[in-house]
């Protein structure tokens, strides 16, 4: 077997840049002139951002009130006493009085907050049937098996909406009353109960099944509400655009929370005299205390808040950016000192050589 | 009977030339601390001349062992001739092993010689030296020599020597040969290389690598072997890291989900993570990455050192990957959690729901691992750019597809994340938290890569510095010192005037099975003429 340099052999591989690992490439090098300025620039940028975020978060006003009533004092402790065990407690009302010395700038949002409620529990969070909730007629009367034990009632009727998430729908209600000056009458603050859920949820993901003879109640014929619900799903609200599966309270509740402490939007305050915010005066929130949380050691809170470009009051990002920025600058200085000493030592070694 | 009163008619000679580049290759491999042993069937003079011709032996060497004994005691004496006195003591580990013979496998410890020595041993002596206690003595002496020549070897002995090294030393062996008599050695070594040439296809067919010139060996080892080791280590480190970062987020989430084993991510993300989103960049890294190009690899054989000492992926490196993965998973969980805790969108609506949180953690994770592989890649070809940034872009494309109205309404129970991407990814606080997570995960790596060569410099770092600066002059060639013994004119030619190794074969010492020896005994007795070659077993 002889090999000739000129002729291409039968087994000779391709001599292209790709096959011979000679592709042109950029070979960056991590040197001091890149690493050190990077740390300092990142540190300065983060400190700036952190200050902005922290200042912005501090500008948000928030009022909250724990109305679980376990403390034994406050208006709702009587309702808390009535809430014993698992049975739905008897209807109870309590109130929260507060006063504002100055305008609470709007738009103001009213939230309810629950603690120690694990909506992110795996077994709980799969207990739903999205096909049924999207209004498919075939799925309406055949809820998925994941909904068990909230799939069929004892009578054999399928549950609509099925599942543990729907069954545990939050059913406290709030109303806000305002008194401009002492001795005057309380005026109800109009609460906008629409526009509280994501647009894609209300209009795409959740749909009512097709109306039968123009009636939603007939569309749900042959199904039963979940065990804990006092009313069937088509009677959730008197507003015909906000009832059935697309009821916004229901949609907000079905968007399960990631953490055991969460708050969900209840209403927006943006109409009439209150579109600029809540003027000063004294207020009372009348609470219908229905939802039992004492059985699992949870707490219920009502929150009034306004928002900014970065959402609600959350100083975490501001503090985190400030901390990381300072750390970057500190580490940058340490690295600079180490590098300068290494350079000096290197120069000494070179001089000795 | 001498040549007196005889007329010389002529002389014949057979020339077996060395291939091109062999001395340079061997010099380069010596610089890479690769020991070269010559196992040949040629006679001793030829082998020694070849060794001098190709730089395995040098004239400046301090001494030479020649082992020619015909029985155990002589060979043992010759092997121990120039050893240190301490090696003969009872407390020496090799002597302890030889006397006690424990059951567990023994590794010959590394010993540093006090000079450059050479060992020459022929097949007859090797037949004694490869059995029983002497094999360890032989190995010990041979490993301390700069070059070893074994001549007059049978193919079986070549394989036995390779197996001896494999059994007692923690090294990787490579056998390279071109003839059918090298096949057993090629198959016995860790890596077998066949040279296709004048002697047929046997060596090539039995080898792991085959090429046509001996000097390609230095490219195989110093360029491709080194690159392959670097790429493999980078690939392994990165793969473990990205999977630790991905999985350990669930550990932190368990504390907040009632230990109910709820996954943080969308199930489709879990399916696609290793399959689609992160496979191409690491593939590009493993195919194209080079730390230095081939010219520098050949110019500085010392760069081969990390592979020999397993520096780039060992238990310590794995633990570092694990720690880095744990830290990254901590950052990837708690920064998004802090961002959405009791927080809302800029229109007051929900942001702290499970699906948004899942999306934020997914996106942050992908950015972090993409930035990590961008830091790991040192050789950015156009393909690396396409793979790395393209995978990230592809993630966003698939995300919007999976969360689109059409798909989610077609299969509501399978694709449940309708609208999450549209509603969440347009919020500034989400991107701020992703930037913070990326910076918190990546800046420590940059700091570590910057500080490590300053505090814990490795040998390769100095060479890499020089390569990167490219300003210092090349090292001058080492001056040849005073010769230790008179150099005779060396040539690759030798005269054939001694008997061959037929005696060794017929002695039966190199046969493995006893039955064959006995049968040979029988047939030997039958033919009295050849009994003079037989020596008692």
CSV table of N, CA, C and O in Angstrom, one decimal, chain A residues 129 131-132 134-144 152 158 209-210, chain B residues 412:
chain,number,residue,atom,x,y,z
A,129,UNK,N,-61.1,20.5,36.7
A,129,UNK,CA,-61.3,20.0,35.3
A,129,UNK,C,-61.4,21.2,34.4
A,129,UNK,O,-62.4,21.9,34.3
A,131,UNK,N,-61.3,21.3,31.2
A,131,UNK,CA,-62.2,21.1,30.0
A,131,UNK,C,-63.6,21.5,30.4
A,131,UNK,O,-64.3,22.2,29.6
A,132,UNK,N,-64.1,21.2,31.6
A,132,UNK,CA,-65.4,21.6,32.0
A,132,UNK,C,-65.5,23.1,32.1
A,132,UNK,O,-66.4,23.7,31.7
A,134,UNK,N,-63.8,25.3,30.5
A,134,UNK,CA,-63.8,26.0,29.3
A,134,UNK,C,-65.1,25.9,28.5
A,134,UNK,O,-65.2,26.4,27.4
A,135,UNK,N,-66.1,25.3,29.1
A,135,UNK,CA,-67.4,25.3,28.5
A,135,UNK,C,-67.7,24.3,27.5
A,135,UNK,O,-68.7,24.3,26.8
A,136,UNK,N,-66.9,23.3,27.5
A,136,UNK,CA,-67.2,22.2,26.5
A,136,UNK,C,-68.4,21.4,27.0
A,136,UNK,O,-68.4,20.9,28.1
A,137,UNK,N,-69.4,21.3,26.1
A,137,UNK,CA,-70.6,20.6,26.6
A,137,UNK,C,-70.4,19.2,26.9
A,137,UNK,O,-71.0,18.6,27.8
A,138,UNK,N,-69.4,18.5,26.2
A,138,UNK,CA,-69.2,17.1,26.5
A,138,UNK,C,-68.6,16.9,27.9
A,138,UNK,O,-68.7,15.9,28.5
A,139,UNK,N,-67.8,17.9,28.3
A,139,UNK,CA,-67.1,17.7,29.6
A,139,UNK,C,-68.0,18.2,30.8
A,139,UNK,O,-67.6,17.9,31.9
A,140,UNK,N,-69.1,18.9,30.5
A,140,UNK,CA,-69.8,19.5,31.6
A,140,UNK,C,-70.4,18.4,32.5
A,140,UNK,O,-70.3,18.6,33.7
A,141,UNK,N,-70.9,17.4,31.9
A,141,UNK,CA,-71.6,16.4,32.7
A,141,UNK,C,-70.7,15.2,33.0
A,141,UNK,O,-71.1,14.2,33.5
A,142,UNK,N,-69.4,15.3,32.5
A,142,UNK,CA,-68.5,14.2,32.8
A,142,UNK,C,-67.2,14.8,33.4
A,142,UNK,O,-66.2,14.9,32.7
A,143,UNK,N,-67.3,15.1,34.6
A,143,UNK,CA,-66.0,15.7,35.2
A,143,UNK,C,-64.9,14.7,35.3
A,143,UNK,O,-65.1,13.5,35.4
A,144,UNK,N,-63.7,15.3,35.3
A,144,UNK,CA,-62.5,14.4,35.2
A,144,UNK,C,-62.3,13.7,36.6
A,144,UNK,O,-62.8,14.1,37.6
A,152,UNK,N,-68.8,13.7,41.9
A,152,UNK,CA,-70.3,13.5,41.8
A,152,UNK,C,-70.8,13.7,43.2
A,152,UNK,O,-70.2,13.3,44.2
A,158,UNK,N,-73.4,14.9,38.5
A,158,UNK,CA,-72.0,15.4,38.4
A,158,UNK,C,-72.0,16.8,39.0
A,158,UNK,O,-72.9,17.6,38.8
A,209,UNK,N,-71.0,27.1,29.5
A,209,UNK,CA,-71.5,26.2,28.4
A,209,UNK,C,-72.6,27.0,27.6
A,209,UNK,O,-73.2,27.9,28.1
A,210,UNK,N,-72.8,26.5,26.4
A,210,UNK,CA,-73.8,27.2,25.5
A,210,UNK,C,-75.1,27.3,26.2
A,210,UNK,O,-75.6,26.4,26.8
B,412,UNK,N,-57.6,21.3,27.0
B,412,UNK,CA,-57.6,22.1,28.2
B,412,UNK,C,-56.9,21.4,29.4
B,412,UNK,O,-56.3,22.1,30.2
